[in-house]
mmCIF file of C-alpha atoms in Angstrom:
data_model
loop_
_atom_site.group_PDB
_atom_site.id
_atom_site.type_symbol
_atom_site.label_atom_id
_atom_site.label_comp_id
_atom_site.label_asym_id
_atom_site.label_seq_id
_atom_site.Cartn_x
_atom_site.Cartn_y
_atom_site.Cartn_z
ATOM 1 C CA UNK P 1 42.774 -34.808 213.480
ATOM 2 C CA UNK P 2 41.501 -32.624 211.003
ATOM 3 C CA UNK P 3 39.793 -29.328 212.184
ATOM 4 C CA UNK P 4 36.245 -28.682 211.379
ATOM 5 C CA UNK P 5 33.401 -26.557 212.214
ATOM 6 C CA UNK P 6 29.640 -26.043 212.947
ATOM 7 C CA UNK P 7 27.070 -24.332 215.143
ATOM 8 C CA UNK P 8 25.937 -24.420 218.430
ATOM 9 C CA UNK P 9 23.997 -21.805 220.079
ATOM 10 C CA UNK P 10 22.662 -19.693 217.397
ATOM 11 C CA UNK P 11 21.208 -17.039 219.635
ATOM 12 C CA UNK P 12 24.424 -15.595 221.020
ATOM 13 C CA UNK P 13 25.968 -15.822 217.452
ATOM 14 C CA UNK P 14 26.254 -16.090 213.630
ATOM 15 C CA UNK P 15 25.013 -19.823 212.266
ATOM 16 C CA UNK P 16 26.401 -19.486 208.768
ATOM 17 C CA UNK P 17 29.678 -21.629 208.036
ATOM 18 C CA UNK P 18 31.156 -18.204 206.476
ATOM 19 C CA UNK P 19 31.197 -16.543 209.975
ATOM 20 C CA UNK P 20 32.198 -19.421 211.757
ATOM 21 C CA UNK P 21 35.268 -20.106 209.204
ATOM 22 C CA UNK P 22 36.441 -16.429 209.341
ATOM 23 C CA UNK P 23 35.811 -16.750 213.082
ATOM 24 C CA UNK P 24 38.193 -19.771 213.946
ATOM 25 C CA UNK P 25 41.044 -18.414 211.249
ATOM 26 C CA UNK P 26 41.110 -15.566 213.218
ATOM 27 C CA UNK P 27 41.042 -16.481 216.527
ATOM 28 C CA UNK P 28 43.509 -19.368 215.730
ATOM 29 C CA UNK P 29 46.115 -16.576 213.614
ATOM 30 C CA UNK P 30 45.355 -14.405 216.895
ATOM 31 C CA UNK P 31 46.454 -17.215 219.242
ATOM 32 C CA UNK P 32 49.724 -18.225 216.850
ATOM 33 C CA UNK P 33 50.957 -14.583 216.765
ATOM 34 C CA UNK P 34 50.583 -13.700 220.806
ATOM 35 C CA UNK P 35 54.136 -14.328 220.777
ATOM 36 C CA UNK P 36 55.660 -11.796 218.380
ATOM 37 C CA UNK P 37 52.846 -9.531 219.475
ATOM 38 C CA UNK P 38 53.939 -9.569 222.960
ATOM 39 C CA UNK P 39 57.137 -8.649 222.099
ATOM 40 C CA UNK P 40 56.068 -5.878 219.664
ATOM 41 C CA UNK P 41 56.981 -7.547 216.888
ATOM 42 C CA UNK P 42 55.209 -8.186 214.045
ATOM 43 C CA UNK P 43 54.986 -11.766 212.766
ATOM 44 C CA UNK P 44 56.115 -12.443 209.203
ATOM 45 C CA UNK P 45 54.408 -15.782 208.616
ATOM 46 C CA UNK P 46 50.804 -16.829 208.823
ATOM 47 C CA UNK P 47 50.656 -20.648 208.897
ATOM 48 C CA UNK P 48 46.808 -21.304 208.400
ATOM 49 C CA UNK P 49 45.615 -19.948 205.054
ATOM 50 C CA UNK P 50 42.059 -18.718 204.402
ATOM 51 C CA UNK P 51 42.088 -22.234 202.191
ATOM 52 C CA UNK P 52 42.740 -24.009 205.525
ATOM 53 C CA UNK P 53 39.398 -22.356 206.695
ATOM 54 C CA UNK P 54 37.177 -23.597 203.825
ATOM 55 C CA UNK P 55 38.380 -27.113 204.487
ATOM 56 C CA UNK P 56 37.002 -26.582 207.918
ATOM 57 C CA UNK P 57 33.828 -25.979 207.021
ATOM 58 C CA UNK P 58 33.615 -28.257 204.020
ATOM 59 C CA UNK P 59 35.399 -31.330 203.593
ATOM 60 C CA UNK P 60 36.694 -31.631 207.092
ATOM 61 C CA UNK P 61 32.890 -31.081 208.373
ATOM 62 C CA UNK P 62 32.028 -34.051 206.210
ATOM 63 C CA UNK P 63 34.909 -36.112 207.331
ATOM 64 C CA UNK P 64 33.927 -35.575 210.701
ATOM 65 C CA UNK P 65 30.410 -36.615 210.524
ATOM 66 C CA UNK P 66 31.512 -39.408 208.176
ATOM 67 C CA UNK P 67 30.042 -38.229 205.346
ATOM 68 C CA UNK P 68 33.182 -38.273 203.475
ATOM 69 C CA UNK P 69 31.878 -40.549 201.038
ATOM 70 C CA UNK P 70 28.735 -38.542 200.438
ATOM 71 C CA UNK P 71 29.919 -34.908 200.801
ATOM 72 C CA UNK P 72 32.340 -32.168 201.196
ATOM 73 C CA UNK P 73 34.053 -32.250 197.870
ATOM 74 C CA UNK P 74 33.013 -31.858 194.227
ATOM 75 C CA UNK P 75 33.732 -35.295 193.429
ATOM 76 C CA UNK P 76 31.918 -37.542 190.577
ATOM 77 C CA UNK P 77 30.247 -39.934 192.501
ATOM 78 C CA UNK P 78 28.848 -37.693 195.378
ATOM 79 C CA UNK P 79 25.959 -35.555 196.071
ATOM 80 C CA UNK P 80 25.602 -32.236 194.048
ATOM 81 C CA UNK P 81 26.072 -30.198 196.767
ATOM 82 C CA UNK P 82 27.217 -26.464 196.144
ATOM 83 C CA UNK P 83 26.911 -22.864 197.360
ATOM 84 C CA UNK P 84 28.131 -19.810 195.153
ATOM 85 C CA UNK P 85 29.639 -16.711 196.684
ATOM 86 C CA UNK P 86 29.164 -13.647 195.091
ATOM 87 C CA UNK P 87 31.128 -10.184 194.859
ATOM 88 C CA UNK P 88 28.307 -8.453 193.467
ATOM 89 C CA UNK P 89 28.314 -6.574 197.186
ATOM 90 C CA UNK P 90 32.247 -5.659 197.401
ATOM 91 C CA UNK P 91 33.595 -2.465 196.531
ATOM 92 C CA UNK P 92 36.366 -4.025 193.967
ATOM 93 C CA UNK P 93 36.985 -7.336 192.892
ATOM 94 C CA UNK P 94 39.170 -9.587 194.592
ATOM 95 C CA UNK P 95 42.573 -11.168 193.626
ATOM 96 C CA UNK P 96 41.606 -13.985 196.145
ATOM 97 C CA UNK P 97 38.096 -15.680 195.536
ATOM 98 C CA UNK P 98 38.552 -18.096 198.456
ATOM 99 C CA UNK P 99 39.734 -14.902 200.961
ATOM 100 C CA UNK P 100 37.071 -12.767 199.434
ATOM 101 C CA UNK P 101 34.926 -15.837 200.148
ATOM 102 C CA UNK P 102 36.045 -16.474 204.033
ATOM 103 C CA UNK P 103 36.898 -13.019 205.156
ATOM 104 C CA UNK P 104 34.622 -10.763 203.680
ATOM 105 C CA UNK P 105 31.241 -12.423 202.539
ATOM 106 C CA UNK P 106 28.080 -13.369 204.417
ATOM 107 C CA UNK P 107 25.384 -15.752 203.754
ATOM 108 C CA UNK P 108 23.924 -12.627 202.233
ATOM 109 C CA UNK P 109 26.482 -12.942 199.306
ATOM 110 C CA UNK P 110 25.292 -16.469 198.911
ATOM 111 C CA UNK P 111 24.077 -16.332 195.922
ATOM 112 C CA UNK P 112 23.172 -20.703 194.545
ATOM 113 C CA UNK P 113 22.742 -23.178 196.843
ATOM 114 C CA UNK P 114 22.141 -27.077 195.344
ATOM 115 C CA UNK P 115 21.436 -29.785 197.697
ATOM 116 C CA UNK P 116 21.468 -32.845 196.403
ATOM 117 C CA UNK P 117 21.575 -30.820 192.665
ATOM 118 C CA UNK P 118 18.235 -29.385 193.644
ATOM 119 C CA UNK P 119 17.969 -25.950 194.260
ATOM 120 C CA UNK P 120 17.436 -24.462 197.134
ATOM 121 C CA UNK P 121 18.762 -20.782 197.383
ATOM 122 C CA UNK P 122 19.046 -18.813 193.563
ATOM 123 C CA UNK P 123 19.709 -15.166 193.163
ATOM 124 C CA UNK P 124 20.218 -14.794 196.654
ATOM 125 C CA UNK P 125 16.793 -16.020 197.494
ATOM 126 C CA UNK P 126 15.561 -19.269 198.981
ATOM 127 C CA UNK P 127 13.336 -21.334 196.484
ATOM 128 C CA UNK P 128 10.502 -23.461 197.728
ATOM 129 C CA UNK P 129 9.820 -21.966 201.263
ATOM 130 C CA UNK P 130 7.111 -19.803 202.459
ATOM 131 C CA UNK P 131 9.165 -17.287 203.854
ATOM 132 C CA UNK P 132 5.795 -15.039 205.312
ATOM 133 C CA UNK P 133 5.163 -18.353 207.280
ATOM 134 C CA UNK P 134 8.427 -18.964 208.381
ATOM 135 C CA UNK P 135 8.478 -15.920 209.760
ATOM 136 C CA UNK P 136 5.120 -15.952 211.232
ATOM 137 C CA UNK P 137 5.944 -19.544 212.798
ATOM 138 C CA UNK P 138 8.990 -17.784 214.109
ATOM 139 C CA UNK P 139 7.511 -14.495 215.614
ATOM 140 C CA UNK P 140 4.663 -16.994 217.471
ATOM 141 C CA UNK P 141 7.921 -18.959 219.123
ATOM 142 C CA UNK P 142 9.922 -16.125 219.665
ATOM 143 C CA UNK P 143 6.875 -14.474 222.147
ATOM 144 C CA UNK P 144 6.598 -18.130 223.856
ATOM 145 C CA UNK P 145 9.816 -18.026 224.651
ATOM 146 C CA UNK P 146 9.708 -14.574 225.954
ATOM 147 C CA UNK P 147 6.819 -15.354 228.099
ATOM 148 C CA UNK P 148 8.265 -18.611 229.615
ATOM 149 C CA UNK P 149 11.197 -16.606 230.341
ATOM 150 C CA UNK P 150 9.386 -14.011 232.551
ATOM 151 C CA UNK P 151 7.783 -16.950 233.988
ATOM 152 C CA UNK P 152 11.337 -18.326 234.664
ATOM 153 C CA UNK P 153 13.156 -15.320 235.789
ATOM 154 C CA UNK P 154 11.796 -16.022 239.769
ATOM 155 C CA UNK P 155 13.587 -19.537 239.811
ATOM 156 C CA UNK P 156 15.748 -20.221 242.540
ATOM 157 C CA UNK P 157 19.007 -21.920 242.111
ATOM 158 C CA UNK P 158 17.762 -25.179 242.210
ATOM 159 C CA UNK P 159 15.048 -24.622 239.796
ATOM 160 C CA UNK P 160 17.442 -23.042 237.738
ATOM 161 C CA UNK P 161 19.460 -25.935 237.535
ATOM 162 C CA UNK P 162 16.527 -28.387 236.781
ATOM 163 C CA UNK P 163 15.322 -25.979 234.327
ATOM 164 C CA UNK P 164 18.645 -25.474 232.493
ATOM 165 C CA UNK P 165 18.936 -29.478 232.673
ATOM 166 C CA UNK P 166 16.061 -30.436 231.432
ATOM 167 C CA UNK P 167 16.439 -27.562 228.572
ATOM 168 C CA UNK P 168 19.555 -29.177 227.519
ATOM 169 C CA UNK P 169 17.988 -32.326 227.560
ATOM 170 C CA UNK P 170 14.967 -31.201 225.575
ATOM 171 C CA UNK P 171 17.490 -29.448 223.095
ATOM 172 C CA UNK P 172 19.527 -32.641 222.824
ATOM 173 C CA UNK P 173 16.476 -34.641 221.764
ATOM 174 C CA UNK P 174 15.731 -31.665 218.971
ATOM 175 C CA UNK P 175 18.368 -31.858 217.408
ATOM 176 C CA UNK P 176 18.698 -35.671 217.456
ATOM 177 C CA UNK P 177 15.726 -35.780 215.798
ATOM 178 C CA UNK P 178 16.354 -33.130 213.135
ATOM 179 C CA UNK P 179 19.146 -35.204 211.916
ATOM 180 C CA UNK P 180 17.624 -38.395 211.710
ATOM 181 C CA UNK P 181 14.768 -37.036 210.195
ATOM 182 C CA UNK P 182 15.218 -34.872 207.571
ATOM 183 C CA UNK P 183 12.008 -35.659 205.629
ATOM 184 C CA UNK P 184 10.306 -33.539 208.931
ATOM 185 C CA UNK P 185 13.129 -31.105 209.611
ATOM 186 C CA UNK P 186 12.065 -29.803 206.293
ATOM 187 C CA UNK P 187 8.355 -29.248 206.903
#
């Protein structure tokens, strides 16, 4: 089964693919050289490749979600989707776009992003958003949270378990409904 990535709980960490993809290669090179390590040794092959880690977060996402057909590759016949990494931020230029790419570049460094071929990101900046409302929508959910929280922190166990419950129910439902509506998760 191919690997792939994505997202969970953004709160507690990094939502962009680029963080997640240097992430997992990582961890997983981490994991493969506990052996040698162990024995203070220092391993002299690396079997997942920073190449291996793109695939996870593009054309093995799509595979996974069965949107094979659709996505994850430049192929004629699919949408025109694309994001461009930049190096305008790093110190020298790279020998290795793809490594530059996956272990040293943000979603700050993303530079174009087409969905679809339309633009949505260009020049580092993301077209067709009000970005003051955004962030006002986000400020005015960020203090309801913070007041149901203090309004939550007395719960017993058993109210904490309800609560957490039906939070994970509620969540569930969100993000069912941000993927089979994408016409309103773009409002």
């Amino acid at each position: 089964m191919p690997v792939s990535l994505s997202t969970d709980t953004i709160g507690s960490g990094s939502a962009d693919l680029l963080s997640q993809m240097r992430l997992g290669l990582q961890l997983q090179r981490a994991l493969d050289n506990e052996e040698s390590h162990g024995r203070g040794a220092i391993p002299f092959r690396i079997e997942l490749t920073t190449r291996d880690a793109l695939a996870w977060g593009t054309r093995n996402g799509a595979d996974a979600l069965g949107l094979d057909r659709t996505v994850g590759t430049l192929t004629i016949g699919k949408a025109a989707d694309l994001v461009v990494v930049s190096d305008r931020r790093a110190l020298s230029p790279t020998n290795d776009p793809v490594g530059g790419a996956v272990l040293q570049s943000t979603a700050a460094d993303v530079d174009l992003v087409l969905v679809n071929g339309e633009v949505r990101k260009r020049d580092g900046k993301l077209v067709g958003h009000d970005l003051a409302g955004i962030r006002a929508r986000a400020t005015e959910t960020l203090g309801r949270i913070t007041e149901h929280v203090a309004q939550t922190a007395a719960l017993t166990g058993p109210q904490l378990r309800a609560f957490l419950a039906d939070s994970e129910r509620q969540a569930t439902v969100h993000f069912a409904e941000a993927y089979t509506a994408p016409e309103r998760a773009a409002d």
